[in-house]
Amino acid sequence: WRGRIGYITTETGERGTVEIMKLLPDGVAFNVSTLPKNVANFDEKTLEGAITQLVHRGVDCIIFACTPRVVNEEYGTEDDLIRRLGNVSGKIVTTTTRAATEALRSLSIKKVLLTTSFDEADTMNIKKYLEKCGFSVPFAKYLENCDVLKKALGVAYGMPEADYEHNNWITLLPEDFFFHQGKRAFFAHPEVDGIYAPCVQWVTNEMLVLLEKEIGKPVVASAVTSVWWAMKALHINERISGHGMLLETL
């Protein structure tokens, strides 16, 4: 009754949607529309279909979780994407990457430590994207031996080999993996203003809060930025306590 959030993600986005729902205050609905597993490769008709589903559910704003698509395209196309989806839906629309950069600026983070669950190539694309957005990224920590790790996890958990190339294997990483990777990277580069950890699949809210306590700096991740952006879009002025520095600013 206070507002409805629409969220477009892939079929493999279960952890992320659960983490977002944990953060929402009473009276805020969360509606999900899914795309094929590879978010970087689908046609516009499929995307517009997902938008239409959310509009029919009466959402007030829409978030598109599409980091791989945004960072692998020419800089500036994100503006066109947001504008196009806004025209199709008639709603306020953003991407998880746009919400993240707005959150970084709101926290006065200029020097960013990037830590990801992606391989080196994808991580460097995100680094370039942040730099084009005006941020300094002195260090970017990617997932080493990514191909070996995802295959080992897939075999251990009985995941079909065809799924190795999609982000669903990331949910098999231990919850504290993000915490330890981020903490080690930070204390090797303590001059940064904060941490950015994209991909809603691998950061749990509990680990984010713990990492912020350990390093004394804000951590910007996809779930908290999605909720932060949506609360502002819905004009809900309610501080969400206990879930990190960004949500404390609402």
Coordinates of C-alpha atoms in Angstrom, one line a residue:
W1 CA 0.0 0.0 0.0
R2 CA 3.0 2.3 0.4
G3 CA 4.5 1.4 -3.0
R4 CA 5.3 -1.3 -5.4
I5 CA 8.8 -2.0 -6.8
G6 CA 9.4 -3.8 -10.1
Y7 CA 12.6 -5.7 -10.5
I8 CA 13.9 -7.3 -13.7
T9 CA 16.5 -10.0 -13.2
T10 CA 17.6 -13.4 -14.7
E11 CA 16.2 -16.8 -13.9
T12 CA 19.2 -17.3 -11.7
G13 CA 18.6 -14.3 -9.4
E14 CA 17.1 -16.0 -6.4
R15 CA 19.6 -15.0 -3.7
G16 CA 19.5 -11.4 -4.8
T17 CA 15.7 -11.1 -4.6
V18 CA 15.7 -12.7 -1.2
E19 CA 18.3 -10.3 0.1
I20 CA 16.3 -7.3 -1.2
M21 CA 13.1 -8.5 0.3
K22 CA 14.8 -8.8 3.7
L23 CA 15.5 -5.0 3.6
L24 CA 12.1 -3.7 2.6
P25 CA 9.9 -1.9 5.2
D26 CA 6.3 -2.9 5.9
G27 CA 3.9 -1.9 3.2
V28 CA 6.3 -2.1 0.3
A29 CA 5.7 -4.8 -2.4
F30 CA 8.4 -6.4 -4.5
N31 CA 7.5 -7.8 -7.9
V32 CA 10.0 -9.7 -10.0
S33 CA 10.0 -10.4 -13.7
T34 CA 12.6 -12.7 -15.1
L35 CA 14.7 -12.8 -18.3
P36 CA 16.7 -15.7 -19.8
K37 CA 19.8 -16.8 -17.9
N38 CA 22.3 -14.7 -19.9
V39 CA 21.3 -11.1 -19.2
A40 CA 23.8 -9.8 -21.7
N41 CA 22.1 -11.6 -24.6
F42 CA 18.4 -11.3 -25.2
D43 CA 16.3 -9.3 -27.7
E44 CA 14.4 -6.1 -27.0
K45 CA 11.0 -7.9 -27.3
T46 CA 11.9 -10.1 -24.4
L47 CA 12.8 -7.1 -22.3
E48 CA 9.7 -5.2 -23.2
G49 CA 7.7 -8.3 -22.2
A50 CA 9.2 -8.3 -18.8
I51 CA 8.5 -4.6 -18.5
T52 CA 4.9 -5.1 -19.5
Q53 CA 4.4 -7.9 -16.8
L54 CA 5.5 -5.4 -14.1
V55 CA 3.3 -2.6 -15.4
H56 CA 0.3 -5.0 -15.3
R57 CA 1.1 -5.7 -11.7
G58 CA 0.8 -2.0 -10.9
V59 CA 4.4 -1.2 -10.0
D60 CA 5.5 2.4 -9.3
C61 CA 9.2 2.1 -10.2
I62 CA 11.4 -0.4 -12.0
I63 CA 15.0 -1.6 -11.4
F64 CA 16.8 -3.5 -14.2
A65 CA 19.6 -5.7 -12.8
C66 CA 21.9 -5.7 -15.8
T67 CA 25.5 -5.1 -14.9
P68 CA 27.0 -7.4 -17.7
R69 CA 24.9 -5.7 -20.3
V70 CA 25.7 -2.1 -19.3
V71 CA 29.5 -2.4 -18.8
N72 CA 30.0 -4.4 -22.0
E73 CA 28.3 -1.8 -24.2
E74 CA 29.6 1.6 -25.3
Y75 CA 29.5 4.2 -22.5
G76 CA 26.4 6.3 -22.7
T77 CA 24.0 3.5 -24.0
E78 CA 22.8 3.1 -20.4
D79 CA 21.1 6.5 -20.6
D80 CA 19.3 5.4 -23.8
L81 CA 18.3 2.1 -22.1
I82 CA 16.8 3.9 -19.1
R83 CA 15.0 6.4 -21.3
R84 CA 13.6 3.7 -23.6
L85 CA 12.4 1.5 -20.7
G86 CA 10.8 4.6 -19.0
N87 CA 8.9 5.4 -22.2
V88 CA 7.7 1.8 -22.6
S89 CA 6.6 1.5 -19.0
G90 CA 5.6 5.0 -18.1
K91 CA 7.4 4.5 -14.8
I92 CA 10.6 5.7 -13.1
V93 CA 13.3 3.3 -14.2
T94 CA 16.9 2.7 -13.3
T95 CA 19.6 0.1 -13.6
T96 CA 21.5 -1.5 -10.8
T97 CA 24.7 0.1 -12.1
R98 CA 23.1 3.6 -12.2
A99 CA 21.7 3.1 -8.7
A100 CA 25.1 2.1 -7.5
T101 CA 26.9 5.2 -9.0
E102 CA 24.3 7.5 -7.5
A103 CA 24.7 5.7 -4.1
L104 CA 28.5 6.1 -4.3
R105 CA 28.1 9.8 -4.9
S106 CA 25.6 10.2 -2.1
L107 CA 28.2 8.8 0.3
S108 CA 30.9 11.1 -1.1
I109 CA 32.9 8.1 -2.3
K110 CA 35.3 9.2 -5.0
K111 CA 38.1 6.6 -4.7
V112 CA 36.5 3.2 -5.0
L113 CA 37.8 -0.3 -4.3
L114 CA 36.1 -2.7 -6.7
T115 CA 35.7 -6.3 -5.6
T116 CA 33.7 -8.8 -7.7
S117 CA 32.7 -12.4 -8.2
F118 CA 33.6 -12.1 -11.9
D119 CA 36.6 -13.0 -13.9
E120 CA 39.3 -10.5 -14.8
A121 CA 37.8 -9.4 -18.1
D122 CA 34.4 -8.6 -16.7
T123 CA 35.9 -6.9 -13.7
M124 CA 38.1 -4.7 -15.8
N125 CA 35.0 -3.7 -17.8
I126 CA 33.3 -2.6 -14.6
K127 CA 36.4 -0.7 -13.6
K128 CA 36.4 1.2 -16.9
Y129 CA 32.7 1.9 -16.5
L130 CA 33.3 3.4 -13.0
E131 CA 36.2 5.5 -14.3
K132 CA 34.1 6.9 -17.1
C133 CA 31.5 7.8 -14.5
G134 CA 34.1 9.9 -12.8
F135 CA 35.4 7.7 -10.1
S136 CA 38.9 6.7 -9.3
V137 CA 39.4 3.0 -9.0
P138 CA 43.0 2.3 -7.7
F139 CA 42.4 -1.4 -7.3
A140 CA 40.0 -4.0 -8.7
K141 CA 39.9 -7.5 -7.2
Y142 CA 38.5 -10.2 -9.4
L143 CA 37.8 -13.8 -8.8
E144 CA 41.0 -15.7 -9.5
N145 CA 40.9 -19.1 -11.3
C146 CA 37.2 -18.3 -12.0
D147 CA 36.7 -21.0 -14.6
V148 CA 38.3 -23.7 -12.3
L149 CA 36.3 -22.6 -9.3
K150 CA 32.9 -22.5 -11.0
K151 CA 33.4 -25.9 -12.5
A152 CA 34.5 -27.4 -9.1
L153 CA 31.5 -25.9 -7.4
G154 CA 29.2 -27.0 -10.2
V155 CA 30.4 -30.6 -10.0
A156 CA 30.3 -30.6 -6.2
Y157 CA 26.7 -29.5 -6.1
G158 CA 25.5 -31.5 -9.1
M159 CA 24.9 -28.4 -11.3
P160 CA 24.4 -29.1 -15.1
E161 CA 27.5 -28.1 -17.1
A162 CA 25.5 -25.8 -19.3
D163 CA 24.9 -23.6 -16.2
Y164 CA 28.5 -23.0 -15.5
E165 CA 28.5 -20.0 -17.9
H166 CA 25.6 -18.3 -16.0
N167 CA 25.6 -16.5 -12.7
N168 CA 23.7 -19.2 -10.8
W169 CA 27.0 -20.8 -9.8
I170 CA 27.9 -17.7 -7.8
T171 CA 25.2 -18.5 -5.2
L172 CA 27.3 -21.6 -4.4
L173 CA 30.1 -19.5 -3.0
P174 CA 30.2 -19.5 0.8
E175 CA 28.6 -16.4 2.2
D176 CA 31.8 -15.3 3.9
F177 CA 33.8 -15.4 0.6
F178 CA 32.8 -11.8 -0.2
F179 CA 33.7 -10.7 3.3
H180 CA 37.2 -12.1 3.3
Q181 CA 38.0 -11.0 -0.3
G182 CA 36.8 -7.5 0.5
K183 CA 38.6 -7.2 3.8
R184 CA 41.9 -8.4 2.4
A185 CA 41.7 -6.0 -0.6
F186 CA 40.7 -3.1 1.6
F187 CA 43.6 -3.4 4.0
A188 CA 46.0 -3.7 1.1
H189 CA 44.5 -0.4 -0.2
P190 CA 43.2 1.5 2.8
E191 CA 43.3 4.9 1.1
V192 CA 40.0 4.2 -0.7
D193 CA 36.8 5.9 0.4
G194 CA 34.7 2.8 0.2
I195 CA 34.0 -0.5 -1.5
Y196 CA 31.7 -1.3 -4.5
A197 CA 30.7 -5.0 -4.9
P198 CA 28.4 -5.5 -7.9
C199 CA 26.3 -8.6 -8.6
V200 CA 23.4 -9.1 -6.3
Q201 CA 24.0 -12.9 -6.3
W202 CA 27.0 -13.0 -3.9
V203 CA 26.7 -10.4 -1.2
T204 CA 24.5 -11.1 1.8
N205 CA 23.4 -8.2 4.0
E206 CA 24.9 -9.8 7.0
M207 CA 28.3 -10.0 5.5
L208 CA 28.0 -6.4 4.2
V209 CA 27.3 -5.1 7.6
L210 CA 30.1 -7.1 9.2
L211 CA 32.6 -5.9 6.5
E212 CA 31.6 -2.2 7.2
K213 CA 32.3 -2.7 10.9
E214 CA 35.7 -4.2 10.2
I215 CA 36.9 -1.6 7.8
G216 CA 35.0 1.5 9.0
K217 CA 34.1 2.5 5.5
P218 CA 30.8 2.1 3.5
V219 CA 30.2 -0.9 1.2
V220 CA 27.9 -0.4 -1.7
A221 CA 26.3 -3.5 -3.1
S222 CA 23.5 -4.3 -5.4
A223 CA 20.8 -5.2 -2.9
V224 CA 21.2 -2.2 -0.6
T225 CA 21.5 0.2 -3.6
S226 CA 18.3 -1.2 -5.1
V227 CA 16.4 -0.6 -1.9
W228 CA 18.0 2.8 -1.4
W229 CA 17.1 4.0 -4.9
A230 CA 13.5 2.6 -4.7
M231 CA 12.8 4.2 -1.3
K232 CA 13.8 7.6 -2.8
A233 CA 11.8 7.0 -6.0
L234 CA 8.8 6.1 -3.9
H235 CA 9.3 9.1 -1.6
I236 CA 9.3 6.8 1.5
N237 CA 11.3 8.7 4.1
E238 CA 12.1 5.9 6.5
R239 CA 15.5 5.1 7.8
I240 CA 16.4 1.4 7.5
S241 CA 18.6 0.7 10.4
G242 CA 21.0 -2.2 11.0
H243 CA 21.6 -3.0 7.3
G244 CA 24.6 -0.8 6.4
M245 CA 25.7 2.8 6.1
L246 CA 23.8 3.6 2.9
L247 CA 20.4 2.7 4.1
E248 CA 21.0 4.7 7.3
T249 CA 21.0 7.8 5.2
L250 CA 17.4 7.5 4.1

